[in-house]
Amino acid sequence: QSALTQPPSASGSPGQSVTISCTGTSGDIGGYNYVSWYQQQPGKVPKLMIYEVNSRPSGVSNRFSGSKSGNTASLTISGLQAEDEADYYCSSYAGSNNYVVFGGGTKLTVL
Amino acid sequence: QVQLQEPGPGLVKPSETLSLTCTVSSGSIKNYYWSWIRQPPGKGLEWIGYIYYSGNTNYNPSLKSRVTISVDTSRSQFSLKLSSVTAADTAVYYCVRDRGVWQYYFDYWAQGTLVTVSS
């Protein structure tokens, strides 16, 4: 059982926007601004998409954005494209003992 | 562009020790944290532990009693040992660059190596 809770699936049509949630506690998401999101396309290595809640690494499309409210973080993908179909994992710093915890992943389907 | 390389797939017998080594190239191992993350087949990600280039370590509490991570800066390598493995340790193991303290995200990942625990 993962420390952070994500919906197992999400979907949207090309061009639409979709938001994936990630719920934790005050000991992780709610306590720190260190939420990250990773995209894992089928058979590939996870790729960093968002760090520190809403920062994008160089090269990541600005269609990807992150936010946080209380104990819940969100990843929004706008202008959905077929290539966005993947599993998405959230993670958060959870204090010095637990360090980083992950969500169980959300499978995004582009209809 | 930092590159991380792990060896090929492995098979480990139950109760034995899993050993993996990651080589860092096209970048320095110094001044960074380096983590191991695993992903059981069809499941999510789990952080195993990190090592700072100076040798400081931190392990996932659920694995702490079985995990040792070490670093060899002269070879630009860091290693994972996981003892007393069971079938539950079957997973793809990734070595990653960890941005560490005050950042807490993983920006470069190796291709991953599937380790199967089976007799």
mmCIF file of C-alpha atoms in Angstrom:
data_model
loop_
_atom_site.group_PDB
_atom_site.id
_atom_site.type_symbol
_atom_site.label_atom_id
_atom_site.label_comp_id
_atom_site.label_asym_id
_atom_site.label_seq_id
_atom_site.Cartn_x
_atom_site.Cartn_y
_atom_site.Cartn_z
ATOM 1 C CA GLN A 1 0.000 0.000 0.000
ATOM 2 C CA SER A 2 1.492 3.302 -1.122
ATOM 3 C CA ALA A 3 1.946 6.219 1.239
ATOM 4 C CA LEU A 4 0.342 8.685 -1.169
ATOM 5 C CA THR A 5 -3.062 8.056 -2.746
ATOM 6 C CA GLN A 6 -3.660 8.488 -6.451
ATOM 7 C CA PRO A 7 -6.647 7.468 -8.553
ATOM 8 C CA PRO A 8 -5.741 4.287 -10.438
ATOM 9 C CA SER A 9 -6.887 5.685 -13.759
ATOM 10 C CA ALA A 10 -7.708 8.881 -15.606
ATOM 11 C CA SER A 11 -8.644 9.656 -19.174
ATOM 12 C CA GLY A 12 -9.242 12.464 -21.605
ATOM 13 C CA SER A 13 -9.602 13.177 -25.271
ATOM 14 C CA PRO A 14 -6.916 14.825 -27.389
ATOM 15 C CA GLY A 15 -6.851 18.558 -26.778
ATOM 16 C CA GLN A 16 -8.613 18.340 -23.453
ATOM 17 C CA SER A 17 -7.137 18.940 -20.012
ATOM 18 C CA VAL A 18 -6.876 16.329 -17.297
ATOM 19 C CA THR A 19 -5.924 16.645 -13.629
ATOM 20 C CA ILE A 20 -4.464 13.848 -11.527
ATOM 21 C CA SER A 21 -4.644 14.147 -7.759
ATOM 22 C CA CYS A 22 -2.249 12.884 -5.107
ATOM 23 C CA THR A 23 -3.357 12.873 -1.480
ATOM 24 C CA GLY A 24 -1.068 12.566 1.486
ATOM 25 C CA THR A 25 -0.894 13.891 5.019
ATOM 26 C CA SER A 26 0.549 16.783 6.965
ATOM 27 C CA GLY A 27 3.657 14.647 7.368
ATOM 28 C CA ASP A 28 4.418 14.670 3.686
ATOM 29 C CA ILE A 29 2.566 16.720 1.067
ATOM 30 C CA GLY A 30 0.956 19.069 3.562
ATOM 31 C CA GLY A 31 4.169 19.756 5.426
ATOM 32 C CA TYR A 32 6.602 20.486 2.634
ATOM 33 C CA ASN A 33 6.746 22.018 -0.826
ATOM 34 C CA TYR A 34 8.688 19.085 -2.228
ATOM 35 C CA VAL A 35 6.178 17.326 -4.452
ATOM 36 C CA SER A 36 7.429 15.754 -7.673
ATOM 37 C CA TRP A 37 5.713 14.045 -10.575
ATOM 38 C CA TYR A 38 7.138 11.345 -12.849
ATOM 39 C CA GLN A 39 5.873 10.076 -16.185
ATOM 40 C CA GLN A 40 6.485 6.451 -17.111
ATOM 41 C CA GLN A 41 5.548 5.540 -20.653
ATOM 42 C CA PRO A 42 4.975 1.832 -21.328
ATOM 43 C CA GLY A 43 8.208 -0.111 -21.034
ATOM 44 C CA LYS A 44 10.259 3.002 -20.303
ATOM 45 C CA VAL A 45 12.103 4.598 -17.429
ATOM 46 C CA PRO A 46 10.332 7.142 -15.202
ATOM 47 C CA LYS A 47 10.919 10.728 -16.285
ATOM 48 C CA LEU A 48 10.830 13.763 -14.014
ATOM 49 C CA MET A 49 8.052 16.120 -15.108
ATOM 50 C CA ILE A 50 7.516 18.426 -12.119
ATOM 51 C CA TYR A 51 9.567 19.147 -8.999
ATOM 52 C CA GLU A 52 9.051 21.351 -5.960
ATOM 53 C CA VAL A 53 5.288 21.349 -6.574
ATOM 54 C CA ASN A 54 5.219 23.442 -9.739
ATOM 55 C CA SER A 55 8.676 23.677 -11.334
ATOM 56 C CA ARG A 56 9.384 22.097 -14.711
ATOM 57 C CA PRO A 57 12.771 20.706 -15.682
ATOM 58 C CA SER A 58 14.287 22.018 -18.875
ATOM 59 C CA GLY A 59 12.751 20.296 -21.877
ATOM 60 C CA VAL A 60 9.425 19.399 -20.278
ATOM 61 C CA SER A 61 6.437 20.857 -22.097
ATOM 62 C CA ASN A 62 4.614 23.758 -20.455
ATOM 63 C CA ARG A 63 1.438 21.737 -20.964
ATOM 64 C CA PHE A 64 2.384 20.069 -17.680
ATOM 65 C CA SER A 65 1.760 22.003 -14.480
ATOM 66 C CA GLY A 66 1.631 21.205 -10.794
ATOM 67 C CA SER A 67 -0.107 22.641 -7.770
ATOM 68 C CA LYS A 68 -0.805 21.873 -4.133
ATOM 69 C CA SER A 69 -3.533 22.638 -1.657
ATOM 70 C CA GLY A 70 -3.279 21.350 1.873
ATOM 71 C CA ASN A 71 -2.470 17.641 1.816
ATOM 72 C CA THR A 72 -3.326 17.188 -1.869
ATOM 73 C CA ALA A 73 -1.119 17.828 -4.864
ATOM 74 C CA SER A 74 -2.281 17.875 -8.465
ATOM 75 C CA LEU A 75 -0.766 17.424 -11.897
ATOM 76 C CA THR A 76 -2.605 19.061 -14.773
ATOM 77 C CA ILE A 77 -1.916 18.198 -18.379
ATOM 78 C CA SER A 78 -3.451 20.580 -20.890
ATOM 79 C CA GLY A 79 -3.874 20.034 -24.615
ATOM 80 C CA LEU A 80 -3.709 16.249 -24.222
ATOM 81 C CA GLN A 81 -1.692 14.410 -26.835
ATOM 82 C CA ALA A 82 -1.459 10.715 -27.627
ATOM 83 C CA GLU A 83 2.139 10.689 -26.373
ATOM 84 C CA ASP A 84 0.930 11.704 -22.912
ATOM 85 C CA GLU A 85 -0.546 8.239 -22.407
ATOM 86 C CA ALA A 86 1.503 6.838 -19.534
ATOM 87 C CA ASP A 87 1.576 6.068 -15.845
ATOM 88 C CA TYR A 88 2.088 9.089 -13.609
ATOM 89 C CA TYR A 89 3.560 8.880 -10.119
ATOM 90 C CA CYS A 90 3.625 11.572 -7.481
ATOM 91 C CA SER A 91 6.200 11.730 -4.726
ATOM 92 C CA SER A 92 6.783 13.884 -1.691
ATOM 93 C CA TYR A 93 9.420 14.488 0.919
ATOM 94 C CA ALA A 94 8.186 12.892 4.136
ATOM 95 C CA GLY A 95 10.717 13.935 6.746
ATOM 96 C CA SER A 96 14.225 12.772 7.497
ATOM 97 C CA ASN A 97 13.258 9.205 8.425
ATOM 98 C CA ASN A 98 10.938 8.319 5.539
ATOM 99 C CA TYR A 99 12.683 10.668 3.129
ATOM 100 C CA VAL A 100 10.636 10.329 -0.094
ATOM 101 C CA VAL A 101 7.354 8.451 -0.518
ATOM 102 C CA PHE A 102 5.496 7.695 -3.731
ATOM 103 C CA GLY A 103 1.909 7.369 -4.846
ATOM 104 C CA GLY A 104 0.632 4.153 -6.371
ATOM 105 C CA GLY A 105 0.470 5.656 -9.841
ATOM 106 C CA THR A 106 -2.290 6.770 -12.193
ATOM 107 C CA LYS A 107 -2.689 5.257 -15.633
ATOM 108 C CA LEU A 108 -3.618 8.020 -18.059
ATOM 109 C CA THR A 109 -5.468 6.976 -21.196
ATOM 110 C CA VAL A 110 -5.834 9.347 -24.123
ATOM 111 C CA LEU A 111 -9.108 8.395 -25.750
ATOM 112 C CA GLN B 1 24.028 14.765 -19.635
ATOM 113 C CA VAL B 2 24.609 12.432 -16.717
ATOM 114 C CA GLN B 3 24.424 8.758 -17.577
ATOM 115 C CA LEU B 4 23.882 5.903 -15.164
ATOM 116 C CA GLN B 5 24.522 2.303 -16.098
ATOM 117 C CA GLU B 6 23.576 -0.868 -14.306
ATOM 118 C CA PRO B 7 24.382 -4.467 -15.171
ATOM 119 C CA GLY B 8 21.929 -6.759 -16.935
ATOM 120 C CA PRO B 9 19.062 -8.784 -15.455
ATOM 121 C CA GLY B 10 19.798 -10.931 -12.484
ATOM 122 C CA LEU B 11 18.544 -13.977 -10.643
ATOM 123 C CA VAL B 12 18.999 -14.299 -6.914
ATOM 124 C CA LYS B 13 18.018 -17.233 -4.726
ATOM 125 C CA PRO B 14 15.752 -16.730 -1.727
ATOM 126 C CA SER B 15 17.620 -15.865 1.497
ATOM 127 C CA GLU B 16 20.695 -14.747 -0.466
ATOM 128 C CA THR B 17 22.015 -11.210 -0.973
ATOM 129 C CA LEU B 18 21.138 -9.078 -3.974
ATOM 130 C CA SER B 19 24.071 -6.969 -5.193
ATOM 131 C CA LEU B 20 23.967 -4.223 -7.810
ATOM 132 C CA THR B 21 26.472 -1.602 -8.902
ATOM 133 C CA CYS B 22 25.734 1.605 -10.771
ATOM 134 C CA THR B 23 28.353 3.488 -12.773
ATOM 135 C CA VAL B 24 28.022 7.241 -13.254
ATOM 136 C CA SER B 25 29.420 8.752 -16.440
ATOM 137 C CA SER B 26 29.313 12.057 -18.295
ATOM 138 C CA GLY B 27 29.150 13.814 -14.953
ATOM 139 C CA SER B 28 30.686 13.782 -11.523
ATOM 140 C CA ILE B 29 29.565 11.556 -8.689
ATOM 141 C CA LYS B 30 30.803 14.207 -6.282
ATOM 142 C CA ASN B 31 28.532 16.738 -4.611
ATOM 143 C CA TYR B 32 25.400 14.704 -5.318
ATOM 144 C CA TYR B 33 23.160 12.202 -3.622
ATOM 145 C CA TRP B 34 22.556 8.862 -5.300
ATOM 146 C CA SER B 35 19.529 6.669 -4.658
ATOM 147 C CA TRP B 36 18.182 3.243 -5.427
ATOM 148 C CA ILE B 37 14.496 2.915 -6.296
ATOM 149 C CA ARG B 38 12.649 -0.288 -7.147
ATOM 150 C CA GLN B 39 9.464 -1.187 -8.961
ATOM 151 C CA PRO B 40 7.889 -4.653 -8.606
ATOM 152 C CA PRO B 41 6.355 -5.914 -11.852
ATOM 153 C CA GLY B 42 3.129 -4.041 -12.563
ATOM 154 C CA LYS B 43 3.398 -2.006 -9.372
ATOM 155 C CA GLY B 44 4.541 1.394 -8.161
ATOM 156 C CA LEU B 45 7.849 2.909 -7.134
ATOM 157 C CA GLU B 46 9.580 2.458 -3.794
ATOM 158 C CA TRP B 47 12.587 4.435 -2.568
ATOM 159 C CA ILE B 48 15.191 2.083 -1.079
ATOM 160 C CA GLY B 49 17.875 4.447 0.146
ATOM 161 C CA TYR B 50 20.448 7.059 -0.745
ATOM 162 C CA ILE B 51 24.134 7.729 -0.328
ATOM 163 C CA TYR B 52 25.891 11.077 -0.503
ATOM 164 C CA TYR B 53 29.220 11.045 -2.315
ATOM 165 C CA SER B 54 30.934 11.536 1.045
ATOM 166 C CA GLY B 55 29.399 8.293 2.298
ATOM 167 C CA ASN B 56 26.431 9.478 4.381
ATOM 168 C CA THR B 57 23.456 7.168 3.961
ATOM 169 C CA ASN B 58 19.734 7.064 4.660
ATOM 170 C CA TYR B 59 17.523 4.017 4.172
ATOM 171 C CA ASN B 60 13.822 3.309 3.862
ATOM 172 C CA PRO B 61 12.746 2.275 7.375
ATOM 173 C CA SER B 62 10.911 -0.753 5.975
ATOM 174 C CA LEU B 63 14.139 -2.092 4.418
ATOM 175 C CA LYS B 64 16.746 -0.605 6.731
ATOM 176 C CA SER B 65 17.691 -3.854 8.467
ATOM 177 C CA ARG B 66 18.569 -5.501 5.129
ATOM 178 C CA VAL B 67 20.045 -2.648 3.053
ATOM 179 C CA THR B 68 23.573 -1.393 2.626
ATOM 180 C CA ILE B 69 24.526 1.276 0.078
ATOM 181 C CA SER B 70 28.151 2.147 -0.531
ATOM 182 C CA VAL B 71 30.083 4.480 -2.828
ATOM 183 C CA ASP B 72 33.426 4.346 -4.606
ATOM 184 C CA THR B 73 34.166 7.828 -5.896
ATOM 185 C CA SER B 74 37.415 6.720 -7.554
ATOM 186 C CA ARG B 75 35.385 4.484 -9.852
ATOM 187 C CA SER B 76 32.305 6.769 -10.004
ATOM 188 C CA GLN B 77 30.210 3.890 -8.725
ATOM 189 C CA PHE B 78 27.707 3.272 -5.997
ATOM 190 C CA SER B 79 26.333 -0.074 -4.941
ATOM 191 C CA LEU B 80 23.325 -1.704 -3.336
ATOM 192 C CA LYS B 81 23.250 -4.810 -1.189
ATOM 193 C CA LEU B 82 19.925 -6.240 -0.036
ATOM 194 C CA SER B 83 20.179 -9.267 2.196
ATOM 195 C CA SER B 84 17.814 -12.150 2.975
ATOM 196 C CA VAL B 85 15.777 -11.609 -0.176
ATOM 197 C CA THR B 86 12.377 -13.145 -0.801
ATOM 198 C CA ALA B 87 10.048 -13.240 -3.784
ATOM 199 C CA ALA B 88 8.679 -9.885 -2.619
ATOM 200 C CA ASP B 89 12.020 -8.328 -3.559
ATOM 201 C CA THR B 90 11.542 -9.233 -7.221
ATOM 202 C CA ALA B 91 11.530 -5.908 -9.018
ATOM 203 C CA VAL B 92 13.185 -3.621 -11.513
ATOM 204 C CA TYR B 93 15.901 -1.789 -9.595
ATOM 205 C CA TYR B 94 16.827 1.719 -10.728
ATOM 206 C CA CYS B 95 19.862 3.708 -9.746
ATOM 207 C CA VAL B 96 19.120 7.414 -9.891
ATOM 208 C CA ARG B 97 20.651 10.800 -9.236
ATOM 209 C CA ASP B 98 18.988 12.261 -6.202
ATOM 210 C CA ARG B 99 18.937 16.047 -5.825
ATOM 211 C CA GLY B 100 18.968 15.467 -2.096
ATOM 212 C CA VAL B 101 18.540 17.848 0.767
ATOM 213 C CA TRP B 102 16.234 20.829 0.126
ATOM 214 C CA GLN B 103 15.247 19.444 -3.272
ATOM 215 C CA TYR B 104 14.170 15.798 -2.888
ATOM 216 C CA TYR B 105 13.619 14.711 -6.446
ATOM 217 C CA PHE B 106 15.243 12.307 -8.891
ATOM 218 C CA ASP B 107 16.389 13.764 -12.188
ATOM 219 C CA TYR B 108 18.474 11.095 -13.916
ATOM 220 C CA TRP B 109 17.537 7.418 -14.025
ATOM 221 C CA ALA B 110 19.352 4.341 -15.262
ATOM 222 C CA GLN B 111 17.562 1.943 -17.580
ATOM 223 C CA GLY B 112 16.819 -0.361 -14.670
ATOM 224 C CA THR B 113 17.661 -3.980 -14.087
ATOM 225 C CA LEU B 114 15.157 -6.718 -13.403
ATOM 226 C CA VAL B 115 16.135 -8.821 -10.429
ATOM 227 C CA THR B 116 14.147 -11.996 -9.963
ATOM 228 C CA VAL B 117 14.222 -13.858 -6.665
ATOM 229 C CA SER B 118 13.658 -17.525 -7.334
ATOM 230 C CA SER B 119 15.203 -20.877 -6.517
#
